[in-house]
Amino acid sequence: MPAAPLRETRIAHIGIAVDSLEAILPFYRDLLGMPEVPLGDSDGARITGLAAGDALVELLQPERADSPIGKFLAKRGPGIHHICFKVDDLDGTLARCLDAGHRLIDQVPRLGAEGKRIAFLHPASTAGVLIELTEY
Amino acid sequence: MPAAPLRETRIAHIGIAVDSLEAILPFYRDLLGMPEVPLGDSDGARITGLAAGDALVELLQPERADSPIGKFLAKRGPGIHHICFKVDDLDGTLARCLDAGHRLIDQVPRLGAEGKRIAFLHPASTAGVLIELTEY
């Protein structure tokens, strides 16, 4: 059986660290007109999604100061926290990144929000950008 | 004649400030498999685009230290600089943002790269995120 063609890498979501979901939600939802998408909590953060085509803007408000987003806010203030790309072959992509000398936060994929397989790359080897990879 | 239906707000591109296009390009192009899109210079930066579905990742390398990207790099180091959303009605969206008390960097749209009408919102009123708006 021939292999299925690879699907292109796309933006899955942009994660934005915020002090208050309630304060910024009207900007994205009402002024930019992005539909709100219910999302659960993850990694100690409350998440509100906003649809932008087939990608999401994810607003991340920490529930605890010692959560990853809580620490980010304390250090850098509110702003863009990470970009998540969906790729066709997560394991193969991670192996290629490791071979090329990139630093992985997750050596093997773990389960993220909604049971999806995800892995983070360290921003030190991606020009300062925290990158999450997930699978189609 | 009835009004045309509004098109949804989508991510046009994510702008990333980098010290060296050459150093990071292989990561996006070869490891993540994103096709390179030729883009010109803009605002004192060399830009390389990478296709992610119908959005772009734009890598921005300053040509001068006193350019907007040069100043950003000096102050914050490499990382995500801005998100650009394409909206259906740029003038109407800007008017709504102004009415709601948001701070605009561009009071009226100006011409950006490739002759598109664009306007930036100030991050002080968008939870720390520099947001560019452009039109379909």
mmCIF file of C-alpha atoms in Angstrom:
data_model
loop_
_atom_site.group_PDB
_atom_site.id
_atom_site.type_symbol
_atom_site.label_atom_id
_atom_site.label_comp_id
_atom_site.label_asym_id
_atom_site.label_seq_id
_atom_site.Cartn_x
_atom_site.Cartn_y
_atom_site.Cartn_z
ATOM 1 C CA MET A 1 0.000 0.000 0.000
ATOM 2 C CA PRO A 2 1.498 3.402 -0.916
ATOM 3 C CA ALA A 3 2.146 5.801 1.953
ATOM 4 C CA ALA A 4 -0.453 8.554 2.422
ATOM 5 C CA PRO A 5 0.785 11.968 1.282
ATOM 6 C CA LEU A 6 2.145 14.149 4.073
ATOM 7 C CA ARG A 7 -0.153 16.913 5.282
ATOM 8 C CA GLU A 8 1.310 20.365 5.545
ATOM 9 C CA THR A 9 2.475 21.853 8.824
ATOM 10 C CA ARG A 10 -0.089 24.369 10.043
ATOM 11 C CA ILE A 11 -0.595 26.643 13.024
ATOM 12 C CA ALA A 12 -2.752 24.810 15.568
ATOM 13 C CA HIS A 13 -2.895 27.641 18.098
ATOM 14 C CA ILE A 14 -1.122 30.633 19.557
ATOM 15 C CA GLY A 15 -0.976 30.582 23.356
ATOM 16 C CA ILE A 16 -1.200 33.977 25.057
ATOM 17 C CA ALA A 17 -0.541 34.451 28.779
ATOM 18 C CA VAL A 18 -3.039 36.852 30.352
ATOM 19 C CA ASP A 19 -3.706 38.181 33.831
ATOM 20 C CA SER A 20 -7.454 38.165 33.291
ATOM 21 C CA LEU A 21 -9.481 36.257 30.706
ATOM 22 C CA GLU A 22 -12.490 38.431 31.415
ATOM 23 C CA ALA A 23 -10.586 41.646 30.703
ATOM 24 C CA ILE A 24 -9.242 40.696 27.256
ATOM 25 C CA LEU A 25 -11.919 38.302 25.965
ATOM 26 C CA PRO A 26 -14.195 41.088 24.625
ATOM 27 C CA PHE A 27 -11.356 42.356 22.407
ATOM 28 C CA TYR A 28 -10.933 39.085 20.522
ATOM 29 C CA ARG A 29 -14.565 37.936 20.664
ATOM 30 C CA ASP A 30 -16.526 41.140 20.182
ATOM 31 C CA LEU A 31 -14.158 43.543 18.407
ATOM 32 C CA LEU A 32 -12.321 41.061 16.176
ATOM 33 C CA GLY A 33 -15.381 38.813 15.923
ATOM 34 C CA MET A 34 -13.650 35.528 16.758
ATOM 35 C CA PRO A 35 -16.025 32.804 17.995
ATOM 36 C CA GLU A 36 -15.342 31.554 21.524
ATOM 37 C CA VAL A 37 -14.457 27.859 21.796
ATOM 38 C CA PRO A 38 -14.906 26.135 25.156
ATOM 39 C CA LEU A 39 -11.643 24.575 26.363
ATOM 40 C CA GLY A 40 -10.808 22.955 29.665
ATOM 41 C CA ASP A 41 -8.020 23.673 32.094
ATOM 42 C CA SER A 42 -4.475 22.482 31.428
ATOM 43 C CA ASP A 43 -1.156 22.722 33.286
ATOM 44 C CA GLY A 44 -2.655 24.938 35.992
ATOM 45 C CA ALA A 45 -4.193 27.430 33.554
ATOM 46 C CA ARG A 46 -7.753 28.278 32.603
ATOM 47 C CA ILE A 47 -7.971 28.355 28.805
ATOM 48 C CA THR A 48 -10.375 30.180 26.549
ATOM 49 C CA GLY A 49 -10.101 29.467 22.842
ATOM 50 C CA LEU A 50 -11.046 31.813 20.024
ATOM 51 C CA ALA A 51 -11.417 30.489 16.509
ATOM 52 C CA ALA A 52 -9.307 32.072 13.758
ATOM 53 C CA GLY A 53 -10.073 29.934 10.733
ATOM 54 C CA ASP A 54 -8.881 26.444 11.562
ATOM 55 C CA ALA A 55 -6.401 27.778 14.127
ATOM 56 C CA LEU A 56 -7.116 29.017 17.636
ATOM 57 C CA VAL A 57 -5.977 31.848 19.819
ATOM 58 C CA GLU A 58 -5.722 30.354 23.304
ATOM 59 C CA LEU A 59 -5.887 32.784 26.216
ATOM 60 C CA LEU A 60 -4.147 31.266 29.237
ATOM 61 C CA GLN A 61 -4.845 32.580 32.724
ATOM 62 C CA PRO A 62 -2.892 30.934 35.546
ATOM 63 C CA GLU A 63 -4.789 29.327 38.397
ATOM 64 C CA ARG A 64 -1.670 29.168 40.542
ATOM 65 C CA ALA A 65 1.423 31.388 40.725
ATOM 66 C CA ASP A 66 3.693 28.303 40.498
ATOM 67 C CA SER A 67 2.153 27.040 37.242
ATOM 68 C CA PRO A 68 4.121 27.461 33.983
ATOM 69 C CA ILE A 69 1.931 30.375 32.908
ATOM 70 C CA GLY A 70 2.020 31.919 36.397
ATOM 71 C CA LYS A 71 5.823 31.878 36.333
ATOM 72 C CA PHE A 72 5.914 33.308 32.803
ATOM 73 C CA LEU A 73 3.628 36.190 33.804
ATOM 74 C CA ALA A 74 5.709 36.962 36.892
ATOM 75 C CA LYS A 75 8.909 37.057 34.822
ATOM 76 C CA ARG A 76 7.822 38.625 31.513
ATOM 77 C CA GLY A 77 4.326 40.011 31.973
ATOM 78 C CA PRO A 78 1.391 39.211 29.717
ATOM 79 C CA GLY A 79 2.087 38.363 26.088
ATOM 80 C CA ILE A 80 2.514 35.577 23.604
ATOM 81 C CA HIS A 81 3.677 32.434 25.367
ATOM 82 C CA HIS A 82 4.020 29.845 22.609
ATOM 83 C CA ILE A 83 3.060 28.756 19.105
ATOM 84 C CA CYS A 84 1.698 25.290 18.486
ATOM 85 C CA PHE A 85 2.141 23.725 15.053
ATOM 86 C CA LYS A 86 0.323 20.603 13.955
ATOM 87 C CA VAL A 87 2.532 18.272 11.996
ATOM 88 C CA ASP A 88 1.907 15.093 10.111
ATOM 89 C CA ASP A 89 4.428 12.935 11.930
ATOM 90 C CA LEU A 90 5.144 14.042 15.483
ATOM 91 C CA ASP A 91 7.600 11.269 16.353
ATOM 92 C CA GLY A 92 9.531 11.707 13.107
ATOM 93 C CA THR A 93 9.630 15.490 13.500
ATOM 94 C CA LEU A 94 10.962 15.202 17.056
ATOM 95 C CA ALA A 95 13.628 12.742 15.892
ATOM 96 C CA ARG A 96 14.717 15.123 13.111
ATOM 97 C CA CYS A 97 14.863 18.065 15.560
ATOM 98 C CA LEU A 98 16.967 16.035 17.998
ATOM 99 C CA ASP A 99 19.323 14.918 15.211
ATOM 100 C CA ALA A 100 19.725 18.551 14.139
ATOM 101 C CA GLY A 101 20.792 19.526 17.670
ATOM 102 C CA HIS A 102 17.561 21.136 18.868
ATOM 103 C CA ARG A 103 16.809 20.951 22.561
ATOM 104 C CA LEU A 104 13.567 19.158 23.396
ATOM 105 C CA ILE A 105 11.576 19.868 26.552
ATOM 106 C CA ASP A 106 9.611 16.667 25.978
ATOM 107 C CA GLN A 107 11.868 13.867 24.765
ATOM 108 C CA VAL A 108 8.804 11.824 23.919
ATOM 109 C CA PRO A 109 5.282 13.077 23.257
ATOM 110 C CA ARG A 110 2.941 13.402 26.226
ATOM 111 C CA LEU A 111 -0.792 13.893 26.422
ATOM 112 C CA GLY A 112 -1.887 17.539 26.435
ATOM 113 C CA ALA A 113 -5.289 19.156 26.690
ATOM 114 C CA GLU A 114 -8.076 17.102 25.151
ATOM 115 C CA GLY A 115 -5.904 13.993 24.991
ATOM 116 C CA LYS A 116 -3.794 15.133 22.042
ATOM 117 C CA ARG A 117 -0.169 14.011 21.751
ATOM 118 C CA ILE A 118 2.107 17.025 22.161
ATOM 119 C CA ALA A 119 5.762 17.903 22.717
ATOM 120 C CA PHE A 120 7.512 21.190 23.460
ATOM 121 C CA LEU A 121 10.841 22.343 22.026
ATOM 122 C CA HIS A 122 13.063 24.576 24.141
ATOM 123 C CA PRO A 123 13.197 28.230 22.984
ATOM 124 C CA ALA A 124 16.995 28.283 23.437
ATOM 125 C CA SER A 125 17.373 26.402 20.151
ATOM 126 C CA THR A 126 14.447 27.923 18.249
ATOM 127 C CA ALA A 127 15.476 31.597 18.273
ATOM 128 C CA GLY A 128 13.624 32.471 21.460
ATOM 129 C CA VAL A 129 10.254 30.966 20.518
ATOM 130 C CA LEU A 130 8.632 28.318 22.694
ATOM 131 C CA ILE A 131 7.229 25.851 20.182
ATOM 132 C CA GLU A 132 4.696 23.125 20.833
ATOM 133 C CA LEU A 133 4.161 20.410 18.264
ATOM 134 C CA THR A 134 1.026 18.351 17.984
ATOM 135 C CA GLU A 135 -0.295 15.859 15.493
ATOM 136 C CA TYR A 136 -3.091 15.876 12.960
ATOM 137 C CA MET B 1 -28.506 44.442 -2.943
ATOM 138 C CA PRO B 2 -27.931 42.525 0.318
ATOM 139 C CA ALA B 3 -24.573 43.020 2.028
ATOM 140 C CA ALA B 4 -22.002 40.289 1.429
ATOM 141 C CA PRO B 5 -21.573 38.007 4.439
ATOM 142 C CA LEU B 6 -18.644 38.904 6.684
ATOM 143 C CA ARG B 7 -15.571 36.719 6.338
ATOM 144 C CA GLU B 8 -14.114 35.326 9.527
ATOM 145 C CA THR B 9 -11.088 36.833 11.224
ATOM 146 C CA ARG B 10 -8.048 34.647 10.546
ATOM 147 C CA ILE B 11 -4.349 34.649 11.347
ATOM 148 C CA ALA B 12 -2.492 36.282 8.456
ATOM 149 C CA HIS B 13 0.982 35.829 9.895
ATOM 150 C CA ILE B 14 3.075 35.600 13.036
ATOM 151 C CA GLY B 15 6.085 37.920 13.005
ATOM 152 C CA ILE B 16 9.202 36.588 14.727
ATOM 153 C CA ALA B 17 12.243 38.764 15.414
ATOM 154 C CA VAL B 18 15.485 36.895 14.721
ATOM 155 C CA ASP B 19 19.182 37.733 14.833
ATOM 156 C CA SER B 20 19.910 35.593 11.787
ATOM 157 C CA LEU B 21 17.515 34.346 9.128
ATOM 158 C CA GLU B 22 20.102 31.865 7.922
ATOM 159 C CA ALA B 23 20.493 30.301 11.367
ATOM 160 C CA ILE B 24 16.809 29.577 12.026
ATOM 161 C CA LEU B 25 15.434 29.065 8.515
ATOM 162 C CA PRO B 26 16.419 25.361 8.316
ATOM 163 C CA PHE B 27 14.359 24.646 11.430
ATOM 164 C CA TYR B 28 11.083 25.866 9.932
ATOM 165 C CA ARG B 29 11.784 24.908 6.324
ATOM 166 C CA ASP B 30 13.577 21.592 6.596
ATOM 167 C CA LEU B 31 12.565 20.164 9.976
ATOM 168 C CA LEU B 32 8.960 21.378 10.119
ATOM 169 C CA GLY B 33 8.617 21.208 6.325
ATOM 170 C CA MET B 34 7.144 24.667 5.786
ATOM 171 C CA PRO B 35 7.571 25.998 2.223
ATOM 172 C CA GLU B 36 9.609 29.195 1.924
ATOM 173 C CA VAL B 37 7.740 32.187 0.494
ATOM 174 C CA PRO B 38 9.772 35.053 -1.002
ATOM 175 C CA LEU B 39 8.960 38.363 0.718
ATOM 176 C CA GLY B 40 10.575 41.738 0.364
ATOM 177 C CA ASP B 41 12.012 44.043 2.965
ATOM 178 C CA SER B 42 9.779 46.171 5.166
ATOM 179 C CA ASP B 43 10.351 48.698 7.967
ATOM 180 C CA GLY B 44 14.105 48.114 7.946
ATOM 181 C CA ALA B 45 13.838 44.332 8.201
ATOM 182 C CA ARG B 46 14.612 41.482 5.834
ATOM 183 C CA ILE B 47 11.642 39.116 5.829
ATOM 184 C CA THR B 48 11.452 35.442 5.011
ATOM 185 C CA GLY B 49 8.002 33.878 4.956
ATOM 186 C CA LEU B 50 7.159 30.262 5.629
ATOM 187 C CA ALA B 51 3.769 28.891 4.690
ATOM 188 C CA ALA B 52 1.649 27.292 7.406
ATOM 189 C CA GLY B 53 -1.618 26.544 5.645
ATOM 190 C CA ASP B 54 -3.023 29.882 4.557
ATOM 191 C CA ALA B 55 -1.070 31.713 7.267
ATOM 192 C CA LEU B 56 2.617 32.611 7.285
ATOM 193 C CA VAL B 57 5.404 32.590 9.785
ATOM 194 C CA GLU B 58 7.435 35.710 8.994
ATOM 195 C CA LEU B 59 11.041 35.755 10.180
ATOM 196 C CA LEU B 60 12.207 39.351 10.613
ATOM 197 C CA GLN B 61 15.891 40.193 10.688
ATOM 198 C CA PRO B 62 16.774 43.849 11.233
ATOM 199 C CA GLU B 63 18.895 45.616 8.660
ATOM 200 C CA ARG B 64 19.579 48.496 11.050
ATOM 201 C CA ALA B 65 19.821 48.667 14.846
ATOM 202 C CA ASP B 66 17.415 51.646 14.902
ATOM 203 C CA SER B 67 14.632 49.829 13.023
ATOM 204 C CA PRO B 68 11.583 48.610 14.987
ATOM 205 C CA ILE B 69 12.832 45.011 14.918
ATOM 206 C CA GLY B 70 16.381 46.100 15.772
ATOM 207 C CA LYS B 71 15.119 47.928 18.856
ATOM 208 C CA PHE B 72 12.914 44.989 19.858
ATOM 209 C CA LEU B 73 15.875 42.595 19.640
ATOM 210 C CA ALA B 74 18.096 44.901 21.690
ATOM 211 C CA LYS B 75 15.458 45.195 24.412
ATOM 212 C CA ARG B 76 13.871 41.718 24.553
ATOM 213 C CA GLY B 77 16.033 39.387 22.493
ATOM 214 C CA PRO B 78 14.728 37.157 19.712
ATOM 215 C CA GLY B 79 11.162 35.933 19.906
ATOM 216 C CA ILE B 80 7.627 36.514 18.722
ATOM 217 C CA HIS B 81 7.163 40.152 17.782
ATOM 218 C CA HIS B 82 3.545 40.396 16.660
ATOM 219 C CA ILE B 83 0.462 38.599 15.361
ATOM 220 C CA CYS B 84 -1.299 39.837 12.249
ATOM 221 C CA PHE B 85 -4.996 39.072 11.820
ATOM 222 C CA LYS B 86 -6.835 39.584 8.559
ATOM 223 C CA VAL B 87 -10.281 41.026 9.085
ATOM 224 C CA ASP B 88 -13.173 41.683 6.802
ATOM 225 C CA ASP B 89 -13.550 45.388 7.523
ATOM 226 C CA LEU B 90 -10.343 47.089 8.632
ATOM 227 C CA ASP B 91 -11.764 50.594 8.995
ATOM 228 C CA GLY B 92 -14.801 49.372 10.920
ATOM 229 C CA THR B 93 -12.659 47.190 13.192
ATOM 230 C CA LEU B 94 -10.324 50.098 13.985
ATOM 231 C CA ALA B 95 -13.318 52.323 14.762
ATOM 232 C CA ARG B 96 -14.749 49.697 17.119
ATOM 233 C CA CYS B 97 -11.379 49.288 18.863
ATOM 234 C CA LEU B 98 -11.060 53.041 19.322
ATOM 235 C CA ASP B 99 -14.611 53.302 20.679
ATOM 236 C CA ALA B 100 -13.840 50.530 23.161
ATOM 237 C CA GLY B 101 -10.822 52.459 24.461
ATOM 238 C CA HIS B 102 -8.037 50.532 22.734
ATOM 239 C CA ARG B 103 -4.887 52.408 21.882
ATOM 240 C CA LEU B 104 -4.048 52.481 18.183
ATOM 241 C CA ILE B 105 -0.516 52.882 16.864
ATOM 242 C CA ASP B 106 -1.941 53.659 13.423
ATOM 243 C CA GLN B 107 -5.016 55.872 13.689
ATOM 244 C CA VAL B 108 -5.736 55.218 10.033
ATOM 245 C CA PRO B 109 -4.540 52.297 7.910
ATOM 246 C CA ARG B 110 -1.233 52.677 6.087
ATOM 247 C CA LEU B 111 0.348 50.639 3.348
ATOM 248 C CA GLY B 112 2.484 47.743 4.560
ATOM 249 C CA ALA B 113 4.544 45.146 2.732
ATOM 250 C CA GLU B 114 3.160 44.216 -0.687
ATOM 251 C CA GLY B 115 0.834 47.224 -0.699
ATOM 252 C CA LYS B 116 -1.666 45.806 1.780
ATOM 253 C CA ARG B 117 -3.577 48.150 4.078
ATOM 254 C CA ILE B 118 -2.492 47.542 7.663
ATOM 255 C CA ALA B 119 -2.761 49.081 11.124
ATOM 256 C CA PHE B 120 -1.102 48.227 14.431
ATOM 257 C CA LEU B 121 -2.749 48.271 17.861
ATOM 258 C CA HIS B 122 -0.649 49.146 20.903
ATOM 259 C CA PRO B 123 0.159 46.169 23.167
ATOM 260 C CA ALA B 124 -0.659 48.235 26.266
ATOM 261 C CA SER B 125 -4.365 47.742 25.609
ATOM 262 C CA THR B 126 -4.228 44.223 24.169
ATOM 263 C CA ALA B 127 -2.740 42.352 27.129
ATOM 264 C CA GLY B 128 0.861 42.740 26.026
ATOM 265 C CA VAL B 129 0.429 41.511 22.440
ATOM 266 C CA LEU B 130 1.416 43.716 19.510
ATOM 267 C CA ILE B 131 -1.395 43.165 17.025
ATOM 268 C CA GLU B 132 -1.402 44.069 13.351
ATOM 269 C CA LEU B 133 -4.645 44.084 11.420
ATOM 270 C CA THR B 134 -4.894 43.721 7.702
ATOM 271 C CA GLU B 135 -7.722 43.255 5.263
ATOM 272 C CA TYR B 136 -8.915 40.388 3.087
#
